[in-house]
mmCIF file of C-alpha atoms in Angstrom:
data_model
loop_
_atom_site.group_PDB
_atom_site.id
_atom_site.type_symbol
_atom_site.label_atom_id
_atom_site.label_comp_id
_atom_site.label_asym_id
_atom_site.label_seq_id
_atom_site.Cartn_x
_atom_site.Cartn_y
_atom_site.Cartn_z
ATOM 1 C CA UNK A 1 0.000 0.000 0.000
ATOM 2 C CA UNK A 2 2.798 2.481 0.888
ATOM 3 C CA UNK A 3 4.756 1.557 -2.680
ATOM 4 C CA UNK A 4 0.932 2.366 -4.388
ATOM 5 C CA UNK A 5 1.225 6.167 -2.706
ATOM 6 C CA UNK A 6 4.460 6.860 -3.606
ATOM 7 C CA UNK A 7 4.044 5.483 -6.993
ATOM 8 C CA UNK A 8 0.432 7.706 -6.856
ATOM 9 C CA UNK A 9 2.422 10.765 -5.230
ATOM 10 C CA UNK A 10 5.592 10.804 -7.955
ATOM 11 C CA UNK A 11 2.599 10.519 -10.804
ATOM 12 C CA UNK A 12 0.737 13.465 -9.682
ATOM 13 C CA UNK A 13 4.103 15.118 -9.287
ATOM 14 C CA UNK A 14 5.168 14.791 -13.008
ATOM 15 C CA UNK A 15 2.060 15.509 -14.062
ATOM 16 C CA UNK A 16 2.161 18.899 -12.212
ATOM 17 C CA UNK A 17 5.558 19.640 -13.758
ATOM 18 C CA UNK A 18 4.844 18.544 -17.011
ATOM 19 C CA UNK A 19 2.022 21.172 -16.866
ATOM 20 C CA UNK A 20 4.083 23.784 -15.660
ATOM 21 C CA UNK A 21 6.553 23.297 -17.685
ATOM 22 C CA UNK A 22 4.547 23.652 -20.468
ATOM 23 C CA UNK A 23 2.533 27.019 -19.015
ATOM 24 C CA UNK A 24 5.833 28.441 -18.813
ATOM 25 C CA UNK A 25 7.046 27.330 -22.684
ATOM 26 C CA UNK A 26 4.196 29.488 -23.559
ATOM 27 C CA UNK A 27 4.614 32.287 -21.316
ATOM 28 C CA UNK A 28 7.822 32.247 -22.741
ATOM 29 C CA UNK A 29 6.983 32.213 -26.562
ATOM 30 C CA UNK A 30 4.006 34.394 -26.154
ATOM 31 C CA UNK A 31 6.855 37.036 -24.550
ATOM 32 C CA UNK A 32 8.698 36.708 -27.623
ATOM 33 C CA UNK A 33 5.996 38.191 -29.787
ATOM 34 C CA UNK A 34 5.226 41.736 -30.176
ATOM 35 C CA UNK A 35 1.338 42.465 -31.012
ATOM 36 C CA UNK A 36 -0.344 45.649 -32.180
ATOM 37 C CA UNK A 37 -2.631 47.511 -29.102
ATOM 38 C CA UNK A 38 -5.823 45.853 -30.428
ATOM 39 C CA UNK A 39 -3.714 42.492 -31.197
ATOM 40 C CA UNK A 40 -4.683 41.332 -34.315
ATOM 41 C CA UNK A 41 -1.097 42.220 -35.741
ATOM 42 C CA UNK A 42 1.554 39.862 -35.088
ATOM 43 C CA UNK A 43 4.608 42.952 -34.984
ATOM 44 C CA UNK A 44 7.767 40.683 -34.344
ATOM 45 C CA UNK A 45 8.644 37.304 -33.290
ATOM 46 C CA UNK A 46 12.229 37.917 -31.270
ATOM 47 C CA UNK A 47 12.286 34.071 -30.049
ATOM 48 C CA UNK A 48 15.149 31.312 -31.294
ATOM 49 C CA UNK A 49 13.146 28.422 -31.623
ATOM 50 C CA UNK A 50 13.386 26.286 -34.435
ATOM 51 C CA UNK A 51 9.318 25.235 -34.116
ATOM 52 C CA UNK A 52 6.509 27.432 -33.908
ATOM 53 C CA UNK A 53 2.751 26.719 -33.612
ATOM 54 C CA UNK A 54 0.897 29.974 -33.304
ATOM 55 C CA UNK A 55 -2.608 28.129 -33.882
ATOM 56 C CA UNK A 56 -3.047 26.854 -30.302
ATOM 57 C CA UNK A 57 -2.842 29.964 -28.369
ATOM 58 C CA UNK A 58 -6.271 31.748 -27.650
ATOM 59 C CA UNK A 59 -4.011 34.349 -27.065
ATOM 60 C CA UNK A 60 -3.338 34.621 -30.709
ATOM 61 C CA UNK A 61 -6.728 33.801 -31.711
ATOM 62 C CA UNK A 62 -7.374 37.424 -33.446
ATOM 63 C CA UNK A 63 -4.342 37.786 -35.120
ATOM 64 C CA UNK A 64 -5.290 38.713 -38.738
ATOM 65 C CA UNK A 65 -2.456 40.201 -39.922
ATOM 66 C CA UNK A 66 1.478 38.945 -39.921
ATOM 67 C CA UNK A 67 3.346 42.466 -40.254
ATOM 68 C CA UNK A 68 6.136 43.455 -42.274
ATOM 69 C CA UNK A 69 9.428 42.059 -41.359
ATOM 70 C CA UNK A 70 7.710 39.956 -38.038
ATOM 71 C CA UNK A 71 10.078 37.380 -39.022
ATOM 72 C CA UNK A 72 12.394 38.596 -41.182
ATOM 73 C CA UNK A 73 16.085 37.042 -41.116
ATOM 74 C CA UNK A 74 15.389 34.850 -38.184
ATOM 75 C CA UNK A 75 18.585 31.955 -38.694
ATOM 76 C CA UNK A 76 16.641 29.745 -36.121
ATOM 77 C CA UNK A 77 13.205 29.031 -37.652
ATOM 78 C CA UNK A 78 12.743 26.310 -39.385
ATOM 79 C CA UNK A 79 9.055 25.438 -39.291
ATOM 80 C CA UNK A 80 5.530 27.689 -38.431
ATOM 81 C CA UNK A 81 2.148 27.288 -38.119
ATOM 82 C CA UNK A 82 0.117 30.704 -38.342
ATOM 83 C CA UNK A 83 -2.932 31.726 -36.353
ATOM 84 C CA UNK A 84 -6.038 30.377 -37.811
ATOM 85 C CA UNK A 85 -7.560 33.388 -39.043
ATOM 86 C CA UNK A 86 -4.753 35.384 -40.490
ATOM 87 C CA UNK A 87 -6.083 37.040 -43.835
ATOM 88 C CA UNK A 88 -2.270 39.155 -44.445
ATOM 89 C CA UNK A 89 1.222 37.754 -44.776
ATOM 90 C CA UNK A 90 2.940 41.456 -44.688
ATOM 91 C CA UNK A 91 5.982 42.769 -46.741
ATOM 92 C CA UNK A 92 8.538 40.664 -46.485
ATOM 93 C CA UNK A 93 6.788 38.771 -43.147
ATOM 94 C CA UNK A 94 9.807 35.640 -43.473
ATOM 95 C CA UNK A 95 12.605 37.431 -45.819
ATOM 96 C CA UNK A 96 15.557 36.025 -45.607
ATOM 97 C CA UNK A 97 14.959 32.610 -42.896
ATOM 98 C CA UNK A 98 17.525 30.464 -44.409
ATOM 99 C CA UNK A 99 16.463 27.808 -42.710
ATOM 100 C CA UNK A 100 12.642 27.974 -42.972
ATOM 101 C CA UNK A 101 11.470 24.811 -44.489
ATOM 102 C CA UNK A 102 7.420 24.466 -43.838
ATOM 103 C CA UNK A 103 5.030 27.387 -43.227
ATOM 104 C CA UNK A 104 1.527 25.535 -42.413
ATOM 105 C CA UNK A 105 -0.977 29.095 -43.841
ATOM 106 C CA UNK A 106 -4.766 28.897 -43.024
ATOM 107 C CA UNK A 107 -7.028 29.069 -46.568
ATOM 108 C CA UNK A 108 -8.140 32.497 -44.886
ATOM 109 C CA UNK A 109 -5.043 34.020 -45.962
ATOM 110 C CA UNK A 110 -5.852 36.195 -49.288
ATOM 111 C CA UNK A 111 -2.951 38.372 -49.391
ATOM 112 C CA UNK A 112 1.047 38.037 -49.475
ATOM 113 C CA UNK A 113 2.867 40.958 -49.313
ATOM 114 C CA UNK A 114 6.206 42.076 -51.327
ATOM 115 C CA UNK A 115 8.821 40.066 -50.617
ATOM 116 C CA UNK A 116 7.243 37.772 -47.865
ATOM 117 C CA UNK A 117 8.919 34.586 -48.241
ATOM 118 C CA UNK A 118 11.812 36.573 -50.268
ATOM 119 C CA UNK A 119 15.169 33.814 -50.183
ATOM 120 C CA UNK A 120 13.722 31.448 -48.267
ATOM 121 C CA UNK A 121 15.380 28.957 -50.080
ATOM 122 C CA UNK A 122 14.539 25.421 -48.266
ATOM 123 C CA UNK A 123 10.996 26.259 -47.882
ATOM 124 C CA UNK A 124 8.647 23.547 -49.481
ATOM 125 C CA UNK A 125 5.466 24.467 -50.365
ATOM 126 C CA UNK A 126 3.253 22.575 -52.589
ATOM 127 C CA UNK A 127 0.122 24.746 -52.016
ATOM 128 C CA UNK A 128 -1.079 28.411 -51.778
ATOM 129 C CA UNK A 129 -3.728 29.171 -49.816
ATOM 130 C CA UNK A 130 -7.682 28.761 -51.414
ATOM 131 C CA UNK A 131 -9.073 31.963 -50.676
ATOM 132 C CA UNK A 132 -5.601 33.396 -52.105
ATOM 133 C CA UNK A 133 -6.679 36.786 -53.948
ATOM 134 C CA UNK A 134 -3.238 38.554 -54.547
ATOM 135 C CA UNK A 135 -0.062 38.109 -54.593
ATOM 136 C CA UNK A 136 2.950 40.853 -54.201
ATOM 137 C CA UNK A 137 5.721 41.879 -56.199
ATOM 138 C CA UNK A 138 9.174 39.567 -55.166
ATOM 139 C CA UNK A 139 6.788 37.490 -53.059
ATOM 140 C CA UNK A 140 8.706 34.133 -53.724
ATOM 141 C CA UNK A 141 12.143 35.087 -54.932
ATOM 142 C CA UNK A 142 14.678 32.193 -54.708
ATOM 143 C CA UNK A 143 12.308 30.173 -53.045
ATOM 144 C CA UNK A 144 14.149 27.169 -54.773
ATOM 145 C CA UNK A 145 12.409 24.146 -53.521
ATOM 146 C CA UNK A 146 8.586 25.326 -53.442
ATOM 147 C CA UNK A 147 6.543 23.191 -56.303
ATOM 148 C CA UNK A 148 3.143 24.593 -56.567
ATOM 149 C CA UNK A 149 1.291 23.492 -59.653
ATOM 150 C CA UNK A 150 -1.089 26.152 -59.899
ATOM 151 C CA UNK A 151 -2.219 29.673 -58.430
ATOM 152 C CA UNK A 152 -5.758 29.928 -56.911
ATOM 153 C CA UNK A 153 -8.650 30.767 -59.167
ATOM 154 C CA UNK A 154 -9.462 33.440 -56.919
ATOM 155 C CA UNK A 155 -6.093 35.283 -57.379
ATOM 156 C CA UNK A 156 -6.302 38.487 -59.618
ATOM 157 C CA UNK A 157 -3.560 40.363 -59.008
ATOM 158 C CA UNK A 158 0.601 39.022 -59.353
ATOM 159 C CA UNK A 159 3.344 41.635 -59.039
ATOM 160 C CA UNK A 160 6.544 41.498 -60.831
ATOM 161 C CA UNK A 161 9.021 38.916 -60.507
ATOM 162 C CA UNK A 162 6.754 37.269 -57.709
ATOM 163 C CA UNK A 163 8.542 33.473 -58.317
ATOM 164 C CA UNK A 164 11.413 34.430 -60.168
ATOM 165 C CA UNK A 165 14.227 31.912 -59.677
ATOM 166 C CA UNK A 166 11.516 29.117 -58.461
ATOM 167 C CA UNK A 167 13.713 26.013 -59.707
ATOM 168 C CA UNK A 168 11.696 23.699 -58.119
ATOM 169 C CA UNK A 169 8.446 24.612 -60.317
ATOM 170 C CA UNK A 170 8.168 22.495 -63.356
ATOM 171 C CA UNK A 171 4.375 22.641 -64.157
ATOM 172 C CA UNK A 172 1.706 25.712 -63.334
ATOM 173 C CA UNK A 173 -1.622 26.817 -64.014
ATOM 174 C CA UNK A 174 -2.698 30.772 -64.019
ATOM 175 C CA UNK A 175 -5.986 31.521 -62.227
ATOM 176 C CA UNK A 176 -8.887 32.157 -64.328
ATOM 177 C CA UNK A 177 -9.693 35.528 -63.893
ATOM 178 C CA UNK A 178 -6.247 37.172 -64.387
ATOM 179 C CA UNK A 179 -5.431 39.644 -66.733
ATOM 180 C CA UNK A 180 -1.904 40.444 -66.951
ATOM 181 C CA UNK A 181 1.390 38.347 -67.161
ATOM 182 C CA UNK A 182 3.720 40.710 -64.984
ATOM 183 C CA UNK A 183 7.114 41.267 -66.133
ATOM 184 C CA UNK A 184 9.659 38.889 -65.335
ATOM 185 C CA UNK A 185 7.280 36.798 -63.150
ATOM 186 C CA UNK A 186 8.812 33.081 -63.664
ATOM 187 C CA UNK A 187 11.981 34.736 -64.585
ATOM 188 C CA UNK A 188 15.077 31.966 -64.722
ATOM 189 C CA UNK A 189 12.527 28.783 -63.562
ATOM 190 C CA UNK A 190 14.862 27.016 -65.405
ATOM 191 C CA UNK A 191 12.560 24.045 -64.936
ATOM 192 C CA UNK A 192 9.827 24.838 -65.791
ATOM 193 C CA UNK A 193 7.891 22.986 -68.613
ATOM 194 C CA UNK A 194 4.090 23.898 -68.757
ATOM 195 C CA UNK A 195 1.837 26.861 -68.539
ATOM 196 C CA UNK A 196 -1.326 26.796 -68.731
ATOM 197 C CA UNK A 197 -2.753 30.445 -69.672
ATOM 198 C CA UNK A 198 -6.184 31.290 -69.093
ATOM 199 C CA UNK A 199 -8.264 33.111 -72.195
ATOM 200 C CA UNK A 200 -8.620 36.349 -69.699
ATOM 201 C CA UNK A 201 -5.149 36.793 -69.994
ATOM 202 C CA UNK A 202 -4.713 40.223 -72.052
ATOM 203 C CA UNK A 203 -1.196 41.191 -71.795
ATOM 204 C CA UNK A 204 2.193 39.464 -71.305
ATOM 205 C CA UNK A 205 5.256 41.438 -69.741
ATOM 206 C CA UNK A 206 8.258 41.859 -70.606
ATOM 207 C CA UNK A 207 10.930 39.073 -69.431
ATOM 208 C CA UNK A 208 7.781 37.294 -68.113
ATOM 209 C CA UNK A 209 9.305 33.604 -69.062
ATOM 210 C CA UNK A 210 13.116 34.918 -69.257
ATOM 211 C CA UNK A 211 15.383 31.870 -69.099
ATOM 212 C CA UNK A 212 12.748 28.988 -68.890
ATOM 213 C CA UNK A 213 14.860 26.588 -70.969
ATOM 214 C CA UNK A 214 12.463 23.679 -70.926
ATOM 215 C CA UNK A 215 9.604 25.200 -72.527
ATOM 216 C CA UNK A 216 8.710 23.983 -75.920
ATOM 217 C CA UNK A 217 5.050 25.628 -76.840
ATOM 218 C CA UNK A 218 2.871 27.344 -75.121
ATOM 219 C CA UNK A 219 -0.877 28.352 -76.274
ATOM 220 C CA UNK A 220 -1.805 32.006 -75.479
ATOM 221 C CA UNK A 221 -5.192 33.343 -75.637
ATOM 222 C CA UNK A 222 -7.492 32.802 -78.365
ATOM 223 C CA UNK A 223 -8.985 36.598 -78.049
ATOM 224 C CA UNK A 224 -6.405 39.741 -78.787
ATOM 225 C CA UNK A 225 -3.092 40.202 -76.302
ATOM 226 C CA UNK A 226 -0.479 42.425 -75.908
ATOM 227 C CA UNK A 227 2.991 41.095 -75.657
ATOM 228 C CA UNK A 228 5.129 43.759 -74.350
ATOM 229 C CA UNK A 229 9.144 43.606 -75.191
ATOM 230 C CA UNK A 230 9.988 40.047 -75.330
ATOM 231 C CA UNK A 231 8.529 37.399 -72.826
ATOM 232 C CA UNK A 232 10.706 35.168 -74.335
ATOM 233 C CA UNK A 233 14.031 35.678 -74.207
ATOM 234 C CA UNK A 234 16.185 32.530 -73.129
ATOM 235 C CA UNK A 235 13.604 30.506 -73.875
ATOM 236 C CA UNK A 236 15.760 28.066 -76.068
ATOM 237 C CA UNK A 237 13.741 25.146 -76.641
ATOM 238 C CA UNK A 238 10.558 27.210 -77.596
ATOM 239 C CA UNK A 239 9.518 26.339 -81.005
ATOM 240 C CA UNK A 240 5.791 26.841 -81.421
ATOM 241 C CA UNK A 241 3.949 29.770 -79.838
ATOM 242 C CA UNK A 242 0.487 29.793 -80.320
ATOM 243 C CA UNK A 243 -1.597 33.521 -81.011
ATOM 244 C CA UNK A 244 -4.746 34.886 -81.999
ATOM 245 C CA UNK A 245 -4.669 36.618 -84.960
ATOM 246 C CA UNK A 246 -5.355 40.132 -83.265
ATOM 247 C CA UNK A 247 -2.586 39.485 -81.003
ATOM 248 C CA UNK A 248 -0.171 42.691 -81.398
ATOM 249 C CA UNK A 249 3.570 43.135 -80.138
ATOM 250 C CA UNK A 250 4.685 46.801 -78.239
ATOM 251 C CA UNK A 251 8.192 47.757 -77.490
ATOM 252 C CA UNK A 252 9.648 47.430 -74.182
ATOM 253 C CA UNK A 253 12.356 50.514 -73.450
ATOM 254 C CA UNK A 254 14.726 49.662 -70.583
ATOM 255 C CA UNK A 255 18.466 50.417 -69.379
ATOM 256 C CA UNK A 256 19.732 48.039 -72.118
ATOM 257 C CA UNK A 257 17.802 49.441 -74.910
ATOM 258 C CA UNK A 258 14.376 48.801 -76.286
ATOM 259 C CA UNK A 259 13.227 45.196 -77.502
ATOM 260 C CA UNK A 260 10.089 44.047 -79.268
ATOM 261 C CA UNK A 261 9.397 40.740 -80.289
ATOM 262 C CA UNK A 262 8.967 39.631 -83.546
ATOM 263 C CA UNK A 263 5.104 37.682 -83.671
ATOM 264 C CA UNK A 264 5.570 37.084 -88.210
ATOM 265 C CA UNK A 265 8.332 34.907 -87.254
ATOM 266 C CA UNK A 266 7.740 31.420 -87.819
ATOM 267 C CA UNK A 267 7.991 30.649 -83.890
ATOM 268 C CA UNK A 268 4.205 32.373 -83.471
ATOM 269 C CA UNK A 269 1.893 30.270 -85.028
ATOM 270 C CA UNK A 270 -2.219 31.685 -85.652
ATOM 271 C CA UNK A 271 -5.130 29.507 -84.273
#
């Protein structure tokens, strides 16, 4: 009987410390963070762990927004879960965590900033979120190892250069209801293969597919688009690029002169 107290006694007693123990991991984390007065702004994150899960604090539970920078540069990060109603991933929210691999982002997110995930080169990410509805200039720069196979249909805005240097993405599908092509936006995804282009598309920066040496065709809109500059360029193995016949070409001027692409070559080919 005395062994089954003692045994009873140290029980309750790890159990108490375990508890503690954790209270005071979370204390500690929740320290860490800077939040806006009415604390639905995640400021900064000044903690070194390596594991974040921001989702199981009701502390956290109105955070909306991620702001600019809250994470920027941080060398120990390596994996985070946001808050489960975040709607804003701020200007460059994760620039430069080297060592970043996995950010787990609620569907309610429909905005990335500028730079947000800028060099986080051993992030994977397979998925953007559904309710997705823009996405900011730089926003995936040297993000090497994402893969994502297509944007959401609910995204209508893309700024320029938004997953330049993406070598990981081979395959990708436009949303539905964009408009533009931005300038330079796949620029150097040297493996990339396949794009499928929507019919809304109506213009086509310049530099939009510079460098993507796997392509071999791709099938623009049937309906007339501008192609500004040359989309093109470094594009060795593209053979066959398909056009309506209202399609027109305008010059691009920048610091290294003006260039216009040539759509009577035999390259474009008419539906």
């Amino acid at each position: 009987m005395a062994i089954s107290i003692r045994l009873l006694l140290f029980v309750v007693g790890v159990f108490i410390s375990t508890s503690a123990l954790g209270e005071q991991l979370g204390n500690n984390l929740l320290q860490a963070l800077e939040l806006s007065e009415n604390r639905d702004t995640l400021l900064k994150y000044n903690g070194n762990r390596r594991i974040l899960d921001l989702s199981k604090y009701d502390e956290l539970s109105n955070i909306q927004v991620i702001g600019r920078e809250a994470f920027a540069n941080n060398l120990y990060i390596t994996e985070v879960t946001l808050p489960r109603h975040v709607h804003v991933i701020g200007n460059g929210a994760f620039a430069g965590c080297k060592k970043l691999t996995k950010v787990n982002m609620p569907d309610t997110v429909n905005h990335i900033g500028a730079s947000a995930f800028w060099e986080c080169d051993k992030l994977k990410m397979s998925e953007l979120p559904k309710e997705l509805k823009s996405i900011d200039e730089n926003a995936f720069v040297k993000c090497s190892n994402i893969s994502i196979t297509e944007i959401p249909n609910g995204v209508t805005t893309i700024g320029v250069r938004a997953f330049a240097y993406c070598d990981n993405i081979t395959s990708i599908k436009l949303p539905p209801r964009l408009e533009s092509i931005p300038r330079l936006i796949f620029f150097k995804c040297a493996k990339l293969k396949v794009i499928d282009i929507p019919e809304s598309i109506r213009r086509i920066g310049h530099s939009a597919f510079y460098g993507c040496e796997h392509l071999t065709e791709l099938f623009l809109p049937k309906e007339s688009c501008e192609i500004e500059g040359n989309p093109f360029a470094g594009c060795s193995h593209l053979r066959r690029i398909y056009i309506s016949p209202n399609t027109f070409a305008t010059p691009f001027k920048g610091l290294s002169g003006t260039a216009t692409v040539d759509i009577n070559s035999n390259v474009f080919i008419k539906y």
